[in-house]
N, CA, C and O atoms as a CHARMM CRD file, in Angstrom:
* protein
*
  264
    1    1 MET  N     29.84800 -57.56500  -6.12100 PROA 1      0.00000
    2    1 MET  CA    29.16300 -56.73500  -5.15100 PROA 1      0.00000
    3    1 MET  C     27.66800 -56.97100  -5.32000 PROA 1      0.00000
    4    1 MET  O     27.15100 -57.03200  -6.43600 PROA 1      0.00000
    5    2 ARG  N     27.00100 -57.09700  -4.20600 PROA 2      0.00000
    6    2 ARG  CA    25.55500 -57.29500  -4.22000 PROA 2      0.00000
    7    2 ARG  C     24.89900 -56.01800  -3.72700 PROA 2      0.00000
    8    2 ARG  O     25.26400 -55.50200  -2.67100 PROA 2      0.00000
    9    3 ILE  N     23.93500 -55.50300  -4.47600 PROA 3      0.00000
   10    3 ILE  CA    23.19200 -54.30200  -4.09100 PROA 3      0.00000
   11    3 ILE  C     21.86000 -54.74100  -3.50700 PROA 3      0.00000
   12    3 ILE  O     21.16000 -55.57300  -4.08500 PROA 3      0.00000
   13    4 VAL  N     21.51400 -54.17400  -2.35100 PROA 4      0.00000
   14    4 VAL  CA    20.30900 -54.57600  -1.63100 PROA 4      0.00000
   15    4 VAL  C     19.45700 -53.34200  -1.38500 PROA 4      0.00000
   16    4 VAL  O     19.96100 -52.31100  -0.94000 PROA 4      0.00000
   17    5 SER  N     18.17100 -53.45000  -1.67500 PROA 5      0.00000
   18    5 SER  CA    17.25900 -52.34600  -1.38000 PROA 5      0.00000
   19    5 SER  C     17.04000 -52.25500   0.13200 PROA 5      0.00000
   20    5 SER  O     17.33200 -53.20000   0.86500 PROA 5      0.00000
   21    6 PHE  N     16.52900 -51.12600   0.58500 PROA 6      0.00000
   22    6 PHE  CA    16.28000 -50.95200   2.01100 PROA 6      0.00000
   23    6 PHE  C     15.27800 -51.98500   2.51500 PROA 6      0.00000
   24    6 PHE  O     15.45300 -52.54900   3.59500 PROA 6      0.00000
   25    7 THR  N     14.23000 -52.23200   1.73300 PROA 7      0.00000
   26    7 THR  CA    13.21000 -53.20400   2.13700 PROA 7      0.00000
   27    7 THR  C     13.80900 -54.59100   2.28500 PROA 7      0.00000
   28    7 THR  O     13.54300 -55.28700   3.26600 PROA 7      0.00000
   29    8 GLU  N     14.62000 -54.99600   1.30900 PROA 8      0.00000
   30    8 GLU  CA    15.25400 -56.31500   1.39200 PROA 8      0.00000
   31    8 GLU  C     16.20900 -56.37700   2.58300 PROA 8      0.00000
   32    8 GLU  O     16.27800 -57.39600   3.27100 PROA 8      0.00000
   33    9 ALA  N     16.93600 -55.30700   2.82500 PROA 9      0.00000
   34    9 ALA  CA    17.86000 -55.27700   3.96300 PROA 9      0.00000
   35    9 ALA  C     17.10100 -55.42000   5.27700 PROA 9      0.00000
   36    9 ALA  O     17.51600 -56.16200   6.16600 PROA 9      0.00000
   37   10 ARG  N     15.99400 -54.70900   5.38900 PROA 10     0.00000
   38   10 ARG  CA    15.19000 -54.77400   6.61400 PROA 10     0.00000
   39   10 ARG  C     14.62600 -56.17500   6.81700 PROA 10     0.00000
   40   10 ARG  O     14.59600 -56.67500   7.94200 PROA 10     0.00000
   41   11 ASN  N     14.17900 -56.81000   5.73600 PROA 11     0.00000
   42   11 ASN  CA    13.57100 -58.13900   5.83400 PROA 11     0.00000
   43   11 ASN  C     14.59000 -59.24400   6.08600 PROA 11     0.00000
   44   11 ASN  O     14.23300 -60.30300   6.60400 PROA 11     0.00000
   45   12 SER  N     15.83600 -59.02000   5.73300 PROA 12     0.00000
   46   12 SER  CA    16.86200 -60.05400   5.93900 PROA 12     0.00000
   47   12 SER  C     18.07400 -59.44200   6.63400 PROA 12     0.00000
   48   12 SER  O     19.20600 -59.57100   6.16700 PROA 12     0.00000
   49   13 LEU  N     17.82100 -58.78100   7.74600 PROA 13     0.00000
   50   13 LEU  CA    18.85600 -58.01900   8.44000 PROA 13     0.00000
   51   13 LEU  C     20.05300 -58.87200   8.84300 PROA 13     0.00000
   52   13 LEU  O     21.19000 -58.41400   8.72900 PROA 13     0.00000
   53   14 LYS  N     19.83400 -60.07600   9.30300 PROA 14     0.00000
   54   14 LYS  CA    20.95600 -60.91600   9.73200 PROA 14     0.00000
   55   14 LYS  C     21.93800 -61.16700   8.58700 PROA 14     0.00000
   56   14 LYS  O     23.14900 -61.05700   8.77500 PROA 14     0.00000
   57   15 ALA  N     21.42800 -61.49900   7.41600 PROA 15     0.00000
   58   15 ALA  CA    22.30400 -61.75500   6.26300 PROA 15     0.00000
   59   15 ALA  C     23.03400 -60.49000   5.83900 PROA 15     0.00000
   60   15 ALA  O     24.20000 -60.54500   5.44900 PROA 15     0.00000
   61   16 VAL  N     22.36000 -59.36000   5.91200 PROA 16     0.00000
   62   16 VAL  CA    22.97900 -58.09200   5.51400 PROA 16     0.00000
   63   16 VAL  C     24.08800 -57.70500   6.48600 PROA 16     0.00000
   64   16 VAL  O     25.10800 -57.15400   6.07100 PROA 16     0.00000
   65   17 LEU  N     23.90400 -57.98300   7.76200 PROA 17     0.00000
   66   17 LEU  CA    24.90800 -57.59900   8.74500 PROA 17     0.00000
   67   17 LEU  C     26.18600 -58.42500   8.63400 PROA 17     0.00000
   68   17 LEU  O     27.20400 -58.06100   9.22200 PROA 17     0.00000
   69   18 ASP  N     26.15200 -59.52000   7.89800 PROA 18     0.00000
   70   18 ASP  CA    27.35900 -60.30100   7.65300 PROA 18     0.00000
   71   18 ASP  C     28.15900 -59.72400   6.48600 PROA 18     0.00000
   72   18 ASP  O     29.12000 -60.34100   6.02700 PROA 18     0.00000
   73   19 ALA  N     27.77000 -58.56000   6.01300 PROA 19     0.00000
   74   19 ALA  CA    28.43000 -57.92100   4.87400 PROA 19     0.00000
   75   19 ALA  C     28.90100 -56.53000   5.27100 PROA 19     0.00000
   76   19 ALA  O     28.54100 -56.01700   6.33000 PROA 19     0.00000
   77   20 VAL  N     29.69000 -55.94200   4.42800 PROA 20     0.00000
   78   20 VAL  CA    30.14200 -54.57000   4.63500 PROA 20     0.00000
   79   20 VAL  C     29.15000 -53.64100   3.95500 PROA 20     0.00000
   80   20 VAL  O     28.76800 -53.86600   2.80700 PROA 20     0.00000
   81   21 VAL  N     28.73400 -52.60200   4.65700 PROA 21     0.00000
   82   21 VAL  CA    27.79500 -51.64100   4.10300 PROA 21     0.00000
   83   21 VAL  C     28.53500 -50.32600   3.90300 PROA 21     0.00000
   84   21 VAL  O     29.11700 -49.77600   4.83800 PROA 21     0.00000
   85   22 MET  N     28.50100 -49.82700   2.65500 PROA 22     0.00000
   86   22 MET  CA    29.14700 -48.54900   2.35200 PROA 22     0.00000
   87   22 MET  C     28.40600 -47.90300   1.19400 PROA 22     0.00000
   88   22 MET  O     27.67200 -48.56500   0.46100 PROA 22     0.00000
   89   23 SER  N     28.60700 -46.61000   1.04100 PROA 23     0.00000
   90   23 SER  CA    27.95700 -45.91200  -0.05800 PROA 23     0.00000
   91   23 SER  C     28.58300 -46.33400  -1.38600 PROA 23     0.00000
   92   23 SER  O     29.72900 -46.77900  -1.43300 PROA 23     0.00000
   93   24 LEU  N     27.82000 -46.18700  -2.44500 PROA 24     0.00000
   94   24 LEU  CA    28.32400 -46.52600  -3.77600 PROA 24     0.00000
   95   24 LEU  C     29.48800 -45.61500  -4.15200 PROA 24     0.00000
   96   24 LEU  O     30.44300 -46.06800  -4.78100 PROA 24     0.00000
   97   25 ASP  N     29.42300 -44.33800  -3.77600 PROA 25     0.00000
   98   25 ASP  CA    30.53100 -43.41600  -4.06600 PROA 25     0.00000
   99   25 ASP  C     31.81900 -43.87100  -3.39300 PROA 25     0.00000
  100   25 ASP  O     32.88800 -43.83100  -4.00300 PROA 25     0.00000
  101   26 TYR  N     31.72200 -44.30200  -2.13800 PROA 26     0.00000
  102   26 TYR  CA    32.90900 -44.77400  -1.42000 PROA 26     0.00000
  103   26 TYR  C     33.46300 -46.04000  -2.06900 PROA 26     0.00000
  104   26 TYR  O     34.67500 -46.18400  -2.22800 PROA 26     0.00000
  105   27 TYR  N     32.57700 -46.94700  -2.43800 PROA 27     0.00000
  106   27 TYR  CA    32.99600 -48.18000  -3.11300 PROA 27     0.00000
  107   27 TYR  C     33.70500 -47.85700  -4.42800 PROA 27     0.00000
  108   27 TYR  O     34.76100 -48.41700  -4.72200 PROA 27     0.00000
  109   28 ASN  N     33.12300 -46.95500  -5.21700 PROA 28     0.00000
  110   28 ASN  CA    33.74500 -46.57700  -6.48800 PROA 28     0.00000
  111   28 ASN  C     35.10800 -45.93700  -6.26900 PROA 28     0.00000
  112   28 ASN  O     36.03200 -46.16400  -7.05000 PROA 28     0.00000
  113   29 SER  N     35.24000 -45.14600  -5.22100 PROA 29     0.00000
  114   29 SER  CA    36.53000 -44.54100  -4.88500 PROA 29     0.00000
  115   29 SER  C     37.56400 -45.61200  -4.55800 PROA 29     0.00000
  116   29 SER  O     38.70400 -45.53800  -5.01900 PROA 29     0.00000
  117   30 LEU  N     37.17300 -46.59900  -3.77100 PROA 30     0.00000
  118   30 LEU  CA    38.08800 -47.69800  -3.44300 PROA 30     0.00000
  119   30 LEU  C     38.50300 -48.47500  -4.69100 PROA 30     0.00000
  120   30 LEU  O     39.66500 -48.85400  -4.83100 PROA 30     0.00000
  121   31 MET  N     37.55600 -48.71000  -5.59200 PROA 31     0.00000
  122   31 MET  CA    37.87000 -49.45200  -6.81500 PROA 31     0.00000
  123   31 MET  C     38.82700 -48.66200  -7.71100 PROA 31     0.00000
  124   31 MET  O     39.66400 -49.25300  -8.39400 PROA 31     0.00000
  125   32 GLU  N     38.70700 -47.33300  -7.71100 PROA 32     0.00000
  126   32 GLU  CA    39.63800 -46.50300  -8.48300 PROA 32     0.00000
  127   32 GLU  C     41.04900 -46.61100  -7.90500 PROA 32     0.00000
  128   32 GLU  O     42.02300 -46.70200  -8.65300 PROA 32     0.00000
  129   33 ILE  N     41.15700 -46.60000  -6.58500 PROA 33     0.00000
  130   33 ILE  CA    42.46500 -46.74400  -5.93600 PROA 33     0.00000
  131   33 ILE  C     43.06400 -48.11000  -6.25500 PROA 33     0.00000
  132   33 ILE  O     44.25400 -48.21200  -6.55300 PROA 33     0.00000
  133   34 VAL  N     42.25100 -49.15400  -6.19400 PROA 34     0.00000
  134   34 VAL  CA    42.73300 -50.50100  -6.52700 PROA 34     0.00000
  135   34 VAL  C     43.24900 -50.53000  -7.95900 PROA 34     0.00000
  136   34 VAL  O     44.29600 -51.11500  -8.23500 PROA 34     0.00000
  137   35 HSD  N     42.51500 -49.90100  -8.86600 PROA 35     0.00000
  138   35 HSD  CA    42.93300 -49.86500 -10.27100 PROA 35     0.00000
  139   35 HSD  C     44.27800 -49.15100 -10.42000 PROA 35     0.00000
  140   35 HSD  O     45.15900 -49.62700 -11.13600 PROA 35     0.00000
  141   36 LEU  N     44.43400 -48.01000  -9.74500 PROA 36     0.00000
  142   36 LEU  CA    45.67700 -47.24000  -9.85600 PROA 36     0.00000
  143   36 LEU  C     46.86500 -47.97900  -9.26300 PROA 36     0.00000
  144   36 LEU  O     47.98600 -47.83800  -9.75300 PROA 36     0.00000
  145   37 LEU  N     46.63900 -48.76100  -8.21700 PROA 37     0.00000
  146   37 LEU  CA    47.74000 -49.45400  -7.54300 PROA 37     0.00000
  147   37 LEU  C     47.97400 -50.86600  -8.07000 PROA 37     0.00000
  148   37 LEU  O     48.90600 -51.54000  -7.63100 PROA 37     0.00000
  149   38 ARG  N     47.14800 -51.31900  -8.99800 PROA 38     0.00000
  150   38 ARG  CA    47.28300 -52.67800  -9.52800 PROA 38     0.00000
  151   38 ARG  C     48.61900 -52.87000 -10.24000 PROA 38     0.00000
  152   38 ARG  O     49.24300 -53.92400 -10.11800 PROA 38     0.00000
  153   39 SER  N     49.05300 -51.86600 -10.97200 PROA 39     0.00000
  154   39 SER  CA    50.33300 -51.94400 -11.67700 PROA 39     0.00000
  155   39 SER  C     51.45100 -51.55600 -10.71300 PROA 39     0.00000
  156   39 SER  O     51.42300 -50.45100 -10.17100 PROA 39     0.00000
  157   40 PRO  N     52.43300 -52.42700 -10.48200 PROA 40     0.00000
  158   40 PRO  CA    53.54000 -52.08300  -9.58000 PROA 40     0.00000
  159   40 PRO  C     54.29200 -50.82700 -10.02500 PROA 40     0.00000
  160   40 PRO  O     54.71600 -50.03000  -9.18800 PROA 40     0.00000
  161   41 ALA  N     54.45800 -50.65000 -11.32800 PROA 41     0.00000
  162   41 ALA  CA    55.16100 -49.46400 -11.83100 PROA 41     0.00000
  163   41 ALA  C     54.36400 -48.20000 -11.52500 PROA 41     0.00000
  164   41 ALA  O     54.93900 -47.18800 -11.12500 PROA 41     0.00000
  165   42 ASN  N     53.04700 -48.25000 -11.71000 PROA 42     0.00000
  166   42 ASN  CA    52.21400 -47.08700 -11.42900 PROA 42     0.00000
  167   42 ASN  C     52.17600 -46.80000  -9.93200 PROA 42     0.00000
  168   42 ASN  O     52.20700 -45.63900  -9.52300 PROA 42     0.00000
  169   43 ALA  N     52.10900 -47.84200  -9.11400 PROA 43     0.00000
  170   43 ALA  CA    52.10900 -47.66400  -7.65800 PROA 43     0.00000
  171   43 ALA  C     53.40600 -46.99900  -7.20500 PROA 43     0.00000
  172   43 ALA  O     53.38000 -46.10500  -6.36000 PROA 43     0.00000
  173   44 GLU  N     54.53500 -47.42500  -7.75800 PROA 44     0.00000
  174   44 GLU  CA    55.82500 -46.83100  -7.39500 PROA 44     0.00000
  175   44 GLU  C     55.89000 -45.37400  -7.83100 PROA 44     0.00000
  176   44 GLU  O     56.39400 -44.52800  -7.09200 PROA 44     0.00000
  177   45 HSD  N     55.38700 -45.07400  -9.02400 PROA 45     0.00000
  178   45 HSD  CA    55.36400 -43.68700  -9.50700 PROA 45     0.00000
  179   45 HSD  C     54.52100 -42.81200  -8.57600 PROA 45     0.00000
  180   45 HSD  O     54.92700 -41.70400  -8.22600 PROA 45     0.00000
  181   46 LEU  N     53.35300 -43.30800  -8.17800 PROA 46     0.00000
  182   46 LEU  CA    52.49500 -42.55100  -7.26600 PROA 46     0.00000
  183   46 LEU  C     53.16900 -42.35700  -5.90900 PROA 46     0.00000
  184   46 LEU  O     53.08700 -41.27200  -5.33300 PROA 46     0.00000
  185   47 ASN  N     53.83000 -43.38700  -5.39200 PROA 47     0.00000
  186   47 ASN  CA    54.53700 -43.26700  -4.11000 PROA 47     0.00000
  187   47 ASN  C     55.66500 -42.24500  -4.18300 PROA 47     0.00000
  188   47 ASN  O     55.86400 -41.47200  -3.24600 PROA 47     0.00000
  189   48 ARG  N     56.41000 -42.23500  -5.29900 PROA 48     0.00000
  190   48 ARG  CA    57.47300 -41.23200  -5.46900 PROA 48     0.00000
  191   48 ARG  C     56.88200 -39.82500  -5.52900 PROA 48     0.00000
  192   48 ARG  O     57.42900 -38.89000  -4.94400 PROA 48     0.00000
  193   49 SER  N     55.77400 -39.68300  -6.23200 PROA 49     0.00000
  194   49 SER  CA    55.12200 -38.37900  -6.34300 PROA 49     0.00000
  195   49 SER  C     54.63400 -37.88400  -4.98600 PROA 49     0.00000
  196   49 SER  O     54.77700 -36.70300  -4.67000 PROA 49     0.00000
  197   50 ILE  N     54.06700 -38.76700  -4.19100 PROA 50     0.00000
  198   50 ILE  CA    53.60100 -38.39300  -2.85100 PROA 50     0.00000
  199   50 ILE  C     54.78300 -37.99300  -1.97600 PROA 50     0.00000
  200   50 ILE  O     54.69500 -37.02200  -1.22400 PROA 50     0.00000
  201   51 ALA  N     55.88700 -38.72900  -2.06600 PROA 51     0.00000
  202   51 ALA  CA    57.08900 -38.40100  -1.28500 PROA 51     0.00000
  203   51 ALA  C     57.63400 -37.04000  -1.69500 PROA 51     0.00000
  204   51 ALA  O     58.04600 -36.26000  -0.83700 PROA 51     0.00000
  205   52 GLN  N     57.64400 -36.74300  -2.99200 PROA 52     0.00000
  206   52 GLN  CA    58.10900 -35.43600  -3.45900 PROA 52     0.00000
  207   52 GLN  C     57.20700 -34.33100  -2.92500 PROA 52     0.00000
  208   52 GLN  O     57.69400 -33.28000  -2.50800 PROA 52     0.00000
  209   53 PHE  N     55.90000 -34.56000  -2.93400 PROA 53     0.00000
  210   53 PHE  CA    54.96400 -33.56700  -2.41900 PROA 53     0.00000
  211   53 PHE  C     55.20100 -33.31600  -0.93400 PROA 53     0.00000
  212   53 PHE  O     55.24500 -32.16700  -0.49500 PROA 53     0.00000
  213   54 LYS  N     55.35500 -34.39500  -0.15900 PROA 54     0.00000
  214   54 LYS  CA    55.58700 -34.25800   1.28300 PROA 54     0.00000
  215   54 LYS  C     56.90700 -33.56600   1.58100 PROA 54     0.00000
  216   54 LYS  O     57.04000 -32.89900   2.60700 PROA 54     0.00000
  217   55 ALA  N     57.88900 -33.72000   0.68900 PROA 55     0.00000
  218   55 ALA  CA    59.19900 -33.08600   0.87300 PROA 55     0.00000
  219   55 ALA  C     59.19600 -31.64200   0.38000 PROA 55     0.00000
  220   55 ALA  O     60.21400 -30.95600   0.47100 PROA 55     0.00000
  221   56 GLY  N     58.06800 -31.17800  -0.13700 PROA 56     0.00000
  222   56 GLY  CA    57.97900 -29.80000  -0.60200 PROA 56     0.00000
  223   56 GLY  C     58.56800 -29.57800  -1.98400 PROA 56     0.00000
  224   56 GLY  O     58.76800 -28.43500  -2.39300 PROA 56     0.00000
  225   57 LYS  N     58.84300 -30.63500  -2.69500 PROA 57     0.00000
  226   57 LYS  CA    59.41400 -30.52400  -4.04100 PROA 57     0.00000
  227   57 LYS  C     58.27600 -30.42100  -5.05600 PROA 57     0.00000
  228   57 LYS  O     58.04800 -31.32700  -5.85800 PROA 57     0.00000
  229   58 VAL  N     57.57300 -29.29700  -4.99700 PROA 58     0.00000
  230   58 VAL  CA    56.42600 -29.09100  -5.87900 PROA 58     0.00000
  231   58 VAL  C     56.56600 -27.76700  -6.61500 PROA 58     0.00000
  232   58 VAL  O     57.25300 -26.85700  -6.15400 PROA 58     0.00000
  233   59 THR  N     55.92200 -27.67400  -7.73800 PROA 59     0.00000
  234   59 THR  CA    55.88800 -26.45400  -8.52700 PROA 59     0.00000
  235   59 THR  C     54.43700 -26.16600  -8.87300 PROA 59     0.00000
  236   59 THR  O     53.71900 -27.04200  -9.35600 PROA 59     0.00000
  237   60 GLN  N     54.01000 -24.93700  -8.62400 PROA 60     0.00000
  238   60 GLN  CA    52.64200 -24.56500  -8.95700 PROA 60     0.00000
  239   60 GLN  C     52.60300 -24.08700 -10.39800 PROA 60     0.00000
  240   60 GLN  O     53.45500 -23.31100 -10.83000 PROA 60     0.00000
  241   61 ARG  N     51.61900 -24.55300 -11.12700 PROA 61     0.00000
  242   61 ARG  CA    51.47200 -24.16900 -12.52800 PROA 61     0.00000
  243   61 ARG  C     50.02300 -23.80400 -12.79000 PROA 61     0.00000
  244   61 ARG  O     49.10500 -24.33900 -12.16800 PROA 61     0.00000
  245   62 ASP  N     49.83800 -22.88500 -13.72200 PROA 62     0.00000
  246   62 ASP  CA    48.48800 -22.51000 -14.12700 PROA 62     0.00000
  247   62 ASP  C     47.97500 -23.51000 -15.15200 PROA 62     0.00000
  248   62 ASP  O     48.73600 -24.01600 -15.97600 PROA 62     0.00000
  249   63 LEU  N     46.69100 -23.78800 -15.09400 PROA 63     0.00000
  250   63 LEU  CA    46.07600 -24.66700 -16.07800 PROA 63     0.00000
  251   63 LEU  C     45.84700 -23.89400 -17.36600 PROA 63     0.00000
  252   63 LEU  O     45.58700 -22.69100 -17.33900 PROA 63     0.00000
  253   64 ILE  N     45.94200 -24.58100 -18.47900 PROA 64     0.00000
  254   64 ILE  CA    45.71600 -23.95900 -19.77800 PROA 64     0.00000
  255   64 ILE  C     44.26100 -24.18100 -20.15600 PROA 64     0.00000
  256   64 ILE  O     43.79700 -25.31900 -20.23400 PROA 64     0.00000
  257   65 ASP  N     43.54300 -23.08400 -20.39100 PROA 65     0.00000
  258   65 ASP  CA    42.15400 -23.18300 -20.84200 PROA 65     0.00000
  259   65 ASP  C     42.14100 -23.15200 -22.35500 PROA 65     0.00000
  260   65 ASP  O     42.66300 -22.22500 -22.97500 PROA 65     0.00000
  261   66 GLU  N     41.54200 -24.17000 -22.94500 PROA 66     0.00000
  262   66 GLU  CA    41.46300 -24.20600 -24.41200 PROA 66     0.00000
  263   66 GLU  C     40.04100 -24.10200 -24.85600 PROA 66     0.00000
  264   66 GLU  O     39.76700 -24.11400 -26.05600 PROA 66     0.00000
């Protein structure tokens, strides 16, 4: 990933427009998703969990404060 300052972007707008522009927070979020889905076993576990949630097979629990 290449980080460009506003001044550099303004001075080389054509080159910048050939790239995807997104916030760093959004990019980091995407990279976290890629990391979680990289393992086929973990991806399958997450998909099963999402299916259980959508089917209403959930249990609410209180968090333990230590």
